[in-house]
Tab-separated table of C-alpha atoms and ligand atoms in Angstrom:
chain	number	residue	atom	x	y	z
A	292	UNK	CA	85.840	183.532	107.869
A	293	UNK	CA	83.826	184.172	105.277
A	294	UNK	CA	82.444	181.442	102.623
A	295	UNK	CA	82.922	181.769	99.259
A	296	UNK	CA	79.555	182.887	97.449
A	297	UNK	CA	78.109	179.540	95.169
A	298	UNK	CA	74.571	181.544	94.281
A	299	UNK	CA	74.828	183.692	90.751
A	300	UNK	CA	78.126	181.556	89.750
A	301	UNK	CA	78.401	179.316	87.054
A	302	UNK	CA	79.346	175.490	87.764
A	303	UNK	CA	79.728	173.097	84.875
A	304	UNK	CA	79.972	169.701	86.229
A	305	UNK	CA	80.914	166.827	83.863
A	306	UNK	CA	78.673	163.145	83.806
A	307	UNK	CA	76.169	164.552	85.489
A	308	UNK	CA	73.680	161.910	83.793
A	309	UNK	CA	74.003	159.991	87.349
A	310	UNK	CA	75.466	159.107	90.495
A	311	UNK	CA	78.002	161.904	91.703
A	312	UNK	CA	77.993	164.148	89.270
A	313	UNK	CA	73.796	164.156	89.210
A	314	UNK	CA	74.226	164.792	92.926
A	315	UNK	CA	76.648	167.372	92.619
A	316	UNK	CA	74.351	169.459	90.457
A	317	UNK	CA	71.221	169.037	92.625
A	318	UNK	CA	73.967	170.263	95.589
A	319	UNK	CA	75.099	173.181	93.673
A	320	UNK	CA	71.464	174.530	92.271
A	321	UNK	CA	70.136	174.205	96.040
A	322	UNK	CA	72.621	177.245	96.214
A	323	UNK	CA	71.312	178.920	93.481
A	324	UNK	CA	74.101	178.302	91.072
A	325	UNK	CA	74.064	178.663	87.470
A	326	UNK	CA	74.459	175.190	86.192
A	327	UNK	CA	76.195	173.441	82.811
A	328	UNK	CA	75.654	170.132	82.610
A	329	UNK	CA	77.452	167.100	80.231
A	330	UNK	CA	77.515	163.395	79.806
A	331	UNK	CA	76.814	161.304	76.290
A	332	UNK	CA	73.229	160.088	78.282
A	333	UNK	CA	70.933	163.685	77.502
A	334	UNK	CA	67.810	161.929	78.458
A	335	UNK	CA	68.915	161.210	81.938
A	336	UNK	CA	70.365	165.025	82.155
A	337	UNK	CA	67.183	166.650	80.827
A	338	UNK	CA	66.034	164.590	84.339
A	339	UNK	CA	68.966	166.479	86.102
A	340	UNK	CA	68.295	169.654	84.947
A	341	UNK	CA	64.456	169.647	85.649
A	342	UNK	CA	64.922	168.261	88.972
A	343	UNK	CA	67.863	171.619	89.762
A	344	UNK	CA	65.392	174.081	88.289
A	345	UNK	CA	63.180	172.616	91.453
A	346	UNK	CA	66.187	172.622	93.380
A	347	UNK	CA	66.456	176.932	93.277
A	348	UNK	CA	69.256	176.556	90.511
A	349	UNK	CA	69.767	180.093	88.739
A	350	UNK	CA	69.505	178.692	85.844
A	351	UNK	CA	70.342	174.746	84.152
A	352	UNK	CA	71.208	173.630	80.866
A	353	UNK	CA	72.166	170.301	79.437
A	354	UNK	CA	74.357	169.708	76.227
A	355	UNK	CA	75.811	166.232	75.085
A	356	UNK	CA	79.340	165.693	75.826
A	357	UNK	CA	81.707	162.440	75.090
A	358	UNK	CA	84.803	163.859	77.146
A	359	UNK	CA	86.541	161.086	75.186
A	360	UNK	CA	86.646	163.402	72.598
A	361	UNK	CA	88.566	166.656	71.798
A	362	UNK	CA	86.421	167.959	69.412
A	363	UNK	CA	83.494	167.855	71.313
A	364	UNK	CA	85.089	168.384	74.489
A	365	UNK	CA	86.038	171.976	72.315
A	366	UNK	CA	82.094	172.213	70.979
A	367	UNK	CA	80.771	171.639	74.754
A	368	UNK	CA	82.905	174.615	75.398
A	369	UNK	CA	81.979	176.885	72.667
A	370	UNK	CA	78.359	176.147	73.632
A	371	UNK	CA	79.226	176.840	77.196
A	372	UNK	CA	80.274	180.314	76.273
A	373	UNK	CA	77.398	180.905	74.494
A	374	UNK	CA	76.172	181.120	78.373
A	375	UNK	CA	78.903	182.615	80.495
A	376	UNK	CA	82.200	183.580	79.425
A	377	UNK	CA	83.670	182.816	83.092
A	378	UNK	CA	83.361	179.853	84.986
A	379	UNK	CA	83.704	179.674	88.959
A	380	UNK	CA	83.918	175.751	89.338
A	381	UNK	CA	84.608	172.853	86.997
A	382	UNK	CA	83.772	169.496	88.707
A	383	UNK	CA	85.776	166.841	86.636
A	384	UNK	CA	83.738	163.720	87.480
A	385	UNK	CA	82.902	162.039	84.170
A	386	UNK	CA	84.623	158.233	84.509
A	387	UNK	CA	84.244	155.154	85.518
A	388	UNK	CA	85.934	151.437	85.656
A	389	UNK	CA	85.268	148.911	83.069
A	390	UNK	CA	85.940	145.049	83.754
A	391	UNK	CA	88.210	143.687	86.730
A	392	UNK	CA	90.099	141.299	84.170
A	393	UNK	CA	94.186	140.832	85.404
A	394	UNK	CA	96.726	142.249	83.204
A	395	UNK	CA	96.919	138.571	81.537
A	396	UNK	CA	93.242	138.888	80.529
A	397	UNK	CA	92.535	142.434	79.948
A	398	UNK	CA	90.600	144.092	76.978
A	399	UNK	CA	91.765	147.217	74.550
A	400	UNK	CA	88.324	148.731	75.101
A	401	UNK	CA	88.365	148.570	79.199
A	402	UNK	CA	91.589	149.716	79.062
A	403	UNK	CA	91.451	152.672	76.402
A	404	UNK	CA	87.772	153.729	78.152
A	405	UNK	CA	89.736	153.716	81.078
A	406	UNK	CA	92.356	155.823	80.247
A	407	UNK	CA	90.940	157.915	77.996
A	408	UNK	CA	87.928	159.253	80.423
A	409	UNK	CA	89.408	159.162	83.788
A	410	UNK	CA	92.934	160.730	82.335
A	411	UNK	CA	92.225	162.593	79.149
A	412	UNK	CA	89.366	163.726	79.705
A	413	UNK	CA	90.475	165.828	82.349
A	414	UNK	CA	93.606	167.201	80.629
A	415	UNK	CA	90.871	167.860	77.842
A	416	UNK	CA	88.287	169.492	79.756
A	417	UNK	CA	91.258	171.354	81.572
A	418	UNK	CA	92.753	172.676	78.787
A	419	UNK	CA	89.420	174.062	77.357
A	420	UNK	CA	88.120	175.562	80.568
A	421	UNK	CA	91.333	177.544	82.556
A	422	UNK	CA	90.916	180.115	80.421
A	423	UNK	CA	86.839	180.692	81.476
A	424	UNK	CA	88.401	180.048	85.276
A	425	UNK	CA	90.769	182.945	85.087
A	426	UNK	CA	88.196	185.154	84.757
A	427	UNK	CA	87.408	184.480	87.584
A	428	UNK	CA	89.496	185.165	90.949
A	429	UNK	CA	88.543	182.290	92.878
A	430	UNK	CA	87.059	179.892	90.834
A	431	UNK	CA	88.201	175.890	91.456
A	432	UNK	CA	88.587	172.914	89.830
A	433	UNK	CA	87.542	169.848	91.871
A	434	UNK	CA	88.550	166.265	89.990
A	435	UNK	CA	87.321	163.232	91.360
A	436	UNK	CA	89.349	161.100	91.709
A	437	UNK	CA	89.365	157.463	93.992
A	438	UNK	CA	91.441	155.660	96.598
A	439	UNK	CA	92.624	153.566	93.259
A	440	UNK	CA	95.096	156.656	92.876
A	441	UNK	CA	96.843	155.064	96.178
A	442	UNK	CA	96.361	151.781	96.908
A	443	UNK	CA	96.671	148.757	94.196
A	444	UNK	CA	93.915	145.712	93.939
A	445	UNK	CA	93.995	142.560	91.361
A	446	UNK	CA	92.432	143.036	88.566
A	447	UNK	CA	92.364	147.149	89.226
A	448	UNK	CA	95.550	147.856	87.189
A	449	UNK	CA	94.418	150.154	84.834
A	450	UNK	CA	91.665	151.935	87.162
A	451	UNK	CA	94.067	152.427	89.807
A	452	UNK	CA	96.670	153.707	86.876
A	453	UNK	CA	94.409	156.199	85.532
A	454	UNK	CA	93.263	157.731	89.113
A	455	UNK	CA	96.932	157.661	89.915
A	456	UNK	CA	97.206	159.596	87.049
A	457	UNK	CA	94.087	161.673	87.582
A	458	UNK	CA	95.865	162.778	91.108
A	459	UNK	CA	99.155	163.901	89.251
A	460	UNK	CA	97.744	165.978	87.076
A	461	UNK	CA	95.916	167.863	89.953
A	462	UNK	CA	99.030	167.942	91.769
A	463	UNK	CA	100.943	169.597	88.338
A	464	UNK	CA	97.563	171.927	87.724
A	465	UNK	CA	98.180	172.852	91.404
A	466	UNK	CA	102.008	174.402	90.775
A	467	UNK	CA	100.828	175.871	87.322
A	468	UNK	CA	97.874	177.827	88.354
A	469	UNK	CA	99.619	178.622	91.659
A	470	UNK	CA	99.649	182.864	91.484
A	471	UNK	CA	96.437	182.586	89.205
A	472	UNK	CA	93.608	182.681	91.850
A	473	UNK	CA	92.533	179.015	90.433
A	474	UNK	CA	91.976	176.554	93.272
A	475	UNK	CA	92.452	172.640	92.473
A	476	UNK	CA	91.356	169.979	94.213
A	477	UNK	CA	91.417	166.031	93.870
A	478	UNK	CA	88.181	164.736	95.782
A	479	UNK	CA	88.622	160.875	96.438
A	480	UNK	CA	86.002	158.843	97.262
A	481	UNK	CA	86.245	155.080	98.302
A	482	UNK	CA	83.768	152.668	97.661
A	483	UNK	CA	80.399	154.847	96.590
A	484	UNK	CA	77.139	153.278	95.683
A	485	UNK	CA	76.241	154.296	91.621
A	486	UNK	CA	76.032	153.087	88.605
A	487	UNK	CA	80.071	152.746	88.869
A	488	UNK	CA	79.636	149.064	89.632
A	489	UNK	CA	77.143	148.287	87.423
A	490	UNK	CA	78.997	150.052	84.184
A	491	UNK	CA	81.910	148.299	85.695
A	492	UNK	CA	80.406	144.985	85.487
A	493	UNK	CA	78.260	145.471	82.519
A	494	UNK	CA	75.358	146.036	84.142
A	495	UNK	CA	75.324	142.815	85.956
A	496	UNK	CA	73.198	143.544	88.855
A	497	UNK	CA	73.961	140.473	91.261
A	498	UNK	CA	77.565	141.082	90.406
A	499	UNK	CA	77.619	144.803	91.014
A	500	UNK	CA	75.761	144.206	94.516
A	501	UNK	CA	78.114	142.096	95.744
A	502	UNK	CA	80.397	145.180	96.154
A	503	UNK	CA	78.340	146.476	98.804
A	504	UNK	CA	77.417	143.472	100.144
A	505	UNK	CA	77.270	143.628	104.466
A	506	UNK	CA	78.847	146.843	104.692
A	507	UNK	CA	77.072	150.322	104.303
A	508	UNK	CA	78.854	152.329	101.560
A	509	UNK	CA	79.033	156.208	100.760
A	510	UNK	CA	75.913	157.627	98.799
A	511	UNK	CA	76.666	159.987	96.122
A	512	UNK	CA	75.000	162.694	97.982
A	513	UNK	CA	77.861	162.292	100.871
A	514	UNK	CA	80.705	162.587	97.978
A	515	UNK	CA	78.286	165.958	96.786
A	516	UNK	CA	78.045	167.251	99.879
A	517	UNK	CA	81.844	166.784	100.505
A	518	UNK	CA	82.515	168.705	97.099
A	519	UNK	CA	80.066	171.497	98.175
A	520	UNK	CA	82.144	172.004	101.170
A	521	UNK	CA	85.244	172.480	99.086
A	522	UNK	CA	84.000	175.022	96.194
A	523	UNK	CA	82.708	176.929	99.119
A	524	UNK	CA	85.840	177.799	101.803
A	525	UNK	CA	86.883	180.940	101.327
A	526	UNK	CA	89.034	182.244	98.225
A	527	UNK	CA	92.054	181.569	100.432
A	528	UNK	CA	91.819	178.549	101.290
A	529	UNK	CA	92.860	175.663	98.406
A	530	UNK	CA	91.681	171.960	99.669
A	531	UNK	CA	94.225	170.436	97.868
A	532	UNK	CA	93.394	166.345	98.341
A	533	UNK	CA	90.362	164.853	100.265
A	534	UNK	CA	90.140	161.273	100.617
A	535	UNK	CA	86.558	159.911	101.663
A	536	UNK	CA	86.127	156.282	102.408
A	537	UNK	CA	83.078	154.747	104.404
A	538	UNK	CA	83.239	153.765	108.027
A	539	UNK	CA	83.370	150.413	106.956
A	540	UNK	CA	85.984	150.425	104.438
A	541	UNK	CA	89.666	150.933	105.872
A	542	UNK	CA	91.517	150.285	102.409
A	543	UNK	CA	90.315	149.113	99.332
A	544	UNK	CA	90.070	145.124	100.597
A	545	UNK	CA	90.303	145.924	104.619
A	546	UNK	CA	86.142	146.072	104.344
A	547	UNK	CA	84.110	144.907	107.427
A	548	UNK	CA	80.859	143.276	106.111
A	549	UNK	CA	78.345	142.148	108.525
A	550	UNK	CA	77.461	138.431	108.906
A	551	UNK	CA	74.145	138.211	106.899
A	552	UNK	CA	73.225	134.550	108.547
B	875	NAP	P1	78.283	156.587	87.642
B	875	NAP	O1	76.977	156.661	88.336
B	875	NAP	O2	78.525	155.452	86.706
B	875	NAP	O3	78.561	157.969	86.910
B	875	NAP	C1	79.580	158.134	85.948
B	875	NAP	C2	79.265	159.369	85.127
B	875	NAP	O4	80.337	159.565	84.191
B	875	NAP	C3	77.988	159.217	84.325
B	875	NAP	O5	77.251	160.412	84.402
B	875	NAP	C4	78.478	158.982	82.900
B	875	NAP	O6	77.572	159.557	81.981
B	875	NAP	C5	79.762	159.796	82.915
B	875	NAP	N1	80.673	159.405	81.850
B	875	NAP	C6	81.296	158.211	81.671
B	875	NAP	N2	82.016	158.240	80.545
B	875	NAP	C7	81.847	159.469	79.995
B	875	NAP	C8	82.326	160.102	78.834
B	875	NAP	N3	83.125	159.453	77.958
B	875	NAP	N4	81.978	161.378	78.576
B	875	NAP	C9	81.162	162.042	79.433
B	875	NAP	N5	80.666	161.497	80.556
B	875	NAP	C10	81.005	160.224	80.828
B	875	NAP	O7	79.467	156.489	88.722
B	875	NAP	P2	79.955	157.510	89.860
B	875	NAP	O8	80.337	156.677	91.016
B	875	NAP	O9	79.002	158.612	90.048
B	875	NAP	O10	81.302	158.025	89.188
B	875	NAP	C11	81.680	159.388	89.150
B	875	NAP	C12	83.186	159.496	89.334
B	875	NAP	O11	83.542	159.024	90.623
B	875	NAP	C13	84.005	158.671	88.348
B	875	NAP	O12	85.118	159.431	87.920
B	875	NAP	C14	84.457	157.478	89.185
B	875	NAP	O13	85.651	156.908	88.696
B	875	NAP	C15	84.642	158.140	90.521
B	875	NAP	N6	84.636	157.258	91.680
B	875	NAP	C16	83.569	156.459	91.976
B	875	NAP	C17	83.608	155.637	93.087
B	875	NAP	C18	82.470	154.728	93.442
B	875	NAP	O14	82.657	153.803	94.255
B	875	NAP	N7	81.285	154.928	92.905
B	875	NAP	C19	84.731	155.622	93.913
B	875	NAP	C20	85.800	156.447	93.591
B	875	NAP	C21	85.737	157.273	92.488
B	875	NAP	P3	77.167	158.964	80.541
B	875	NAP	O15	77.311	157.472	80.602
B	875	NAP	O16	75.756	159.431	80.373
B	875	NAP	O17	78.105	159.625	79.575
């Protein structure tokens, strides 16, 4: 069975500024991969990109990207082909949760960031990008989505809505690039320790720790690791849904937390 060849291809990953995404590109240029990175933080991607380059990456670049927005969505692209006209994998991970207010209390903002990165932003970056992936027999996309897409929690309405849609649109992209030689995949971690808690909180530390409190989550490098396994089975062989929770963590409120006194 032979793996399908990473080194010499070109991956653009999207918020790779931190947590999965960052660890997906260090996972990638360790393979030699050419490397496109975006998020709206450039400072922390210039970090990214120095730190492949050490990696073995063929090459890395950075550009700013709000995936919130089509027309830059459509510039990050046009810069992108400045590079490559072909792309082999497109890691949709730019996203996040904001707030963990009920229905009764919720915000416009939380919601529309909600919706518009985790759901449109794919659809955008999608849309932009299948033509650079039929180029190239093979190639993948790999969305990340979370156990929200299945399982409901209090105050996760519109987090759990937007994964849920997040894994119907890689189901759809699934029967329309079926006969292409695209491979999609919805990667679906459970709870990961990032900066997700903290932007979901507003960057209230004590809060965000709580999370994780007792119980030993997943690290970003075990959801990059897991994604690295998928972009490299062979050509046949589509991974169509992986769901990744931590030992500890049965469903989203089944968690077993040690006694800390
Ligand atoms: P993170 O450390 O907060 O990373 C989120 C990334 O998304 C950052 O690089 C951020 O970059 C980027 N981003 C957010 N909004 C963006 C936008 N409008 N345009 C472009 N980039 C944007 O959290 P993470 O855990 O690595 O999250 C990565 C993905 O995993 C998300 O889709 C999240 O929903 C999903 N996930 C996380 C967990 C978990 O427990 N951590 C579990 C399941 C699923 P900038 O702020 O620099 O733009």
């Amino acid at each position: 069975m032979n793996k399908w060849e990473i080194k010499g291809q070109w991956v653009l990953i999207t918020g790779a500024s931190s947590g999965i995404g960052s660890a997906t590109a260090l996972a990638f240029a360790e393979k030699g991969a050419h490397l496109l990175l975006g998020a709206r933080r450039t400072d922390r991607l210039k970090t990214t990109v120095e730190e492949c380059i050490k990696k073995g990456a063929a090459s890395a670049q950075f550009h700013y990207l709000d995936v919130t927005k089509t027309d830059n969505v459509q510039e990050f692209i046009q810069w992108s082909k400045t590079f490559t006209d072909k792309l082999a994998v497109l890691v949709n991970n730019a996203g996040g949760a904001k707030g963990m207010d009920t229905v009764a209390e919720g915000k416009d903002e939380d919601w529309e960031f909600m919706i518009q990165a985790n759901v449109l932003g794919i659809l955008r970056m999608c849309r932009a990008s299948i033509p650079l992936l039929l180029k190239n027999p093979g190639s993948l996309i790999i969305n990340i989505g979370s156990i929200a897409s299945r399982l409901v929690y209090e105050g996760g309405s519109v987090y759990c809505a937007a994964k849920a849609g997040e894994l119907q649109i890689t189901r759809t992209l699934r029967l329309e690039l079926c006969g292409t030689d695209v491979r999609v995949c919805t990667v679906d971690p459970g709870f990961t320790e990032t900066e997700f808690s903290l932007v979901r909180f507003n960057w209230d530390e004590v809060r965000a720790a709580k999370v994780y409190e007792g119980m030993t989550p997943l690290t970003a490098n075990d959801i990059a690791d897991a994604i690295l396994w998928v972009a490299t089975r062979p050509s046949h062989v589509c991974i169509d849904e992986l769901i990744i929770k931590p030992t500890d963590q049965a469903s989203i409120n089944k968690i077993h937390r040690k006694k800390t006194n």
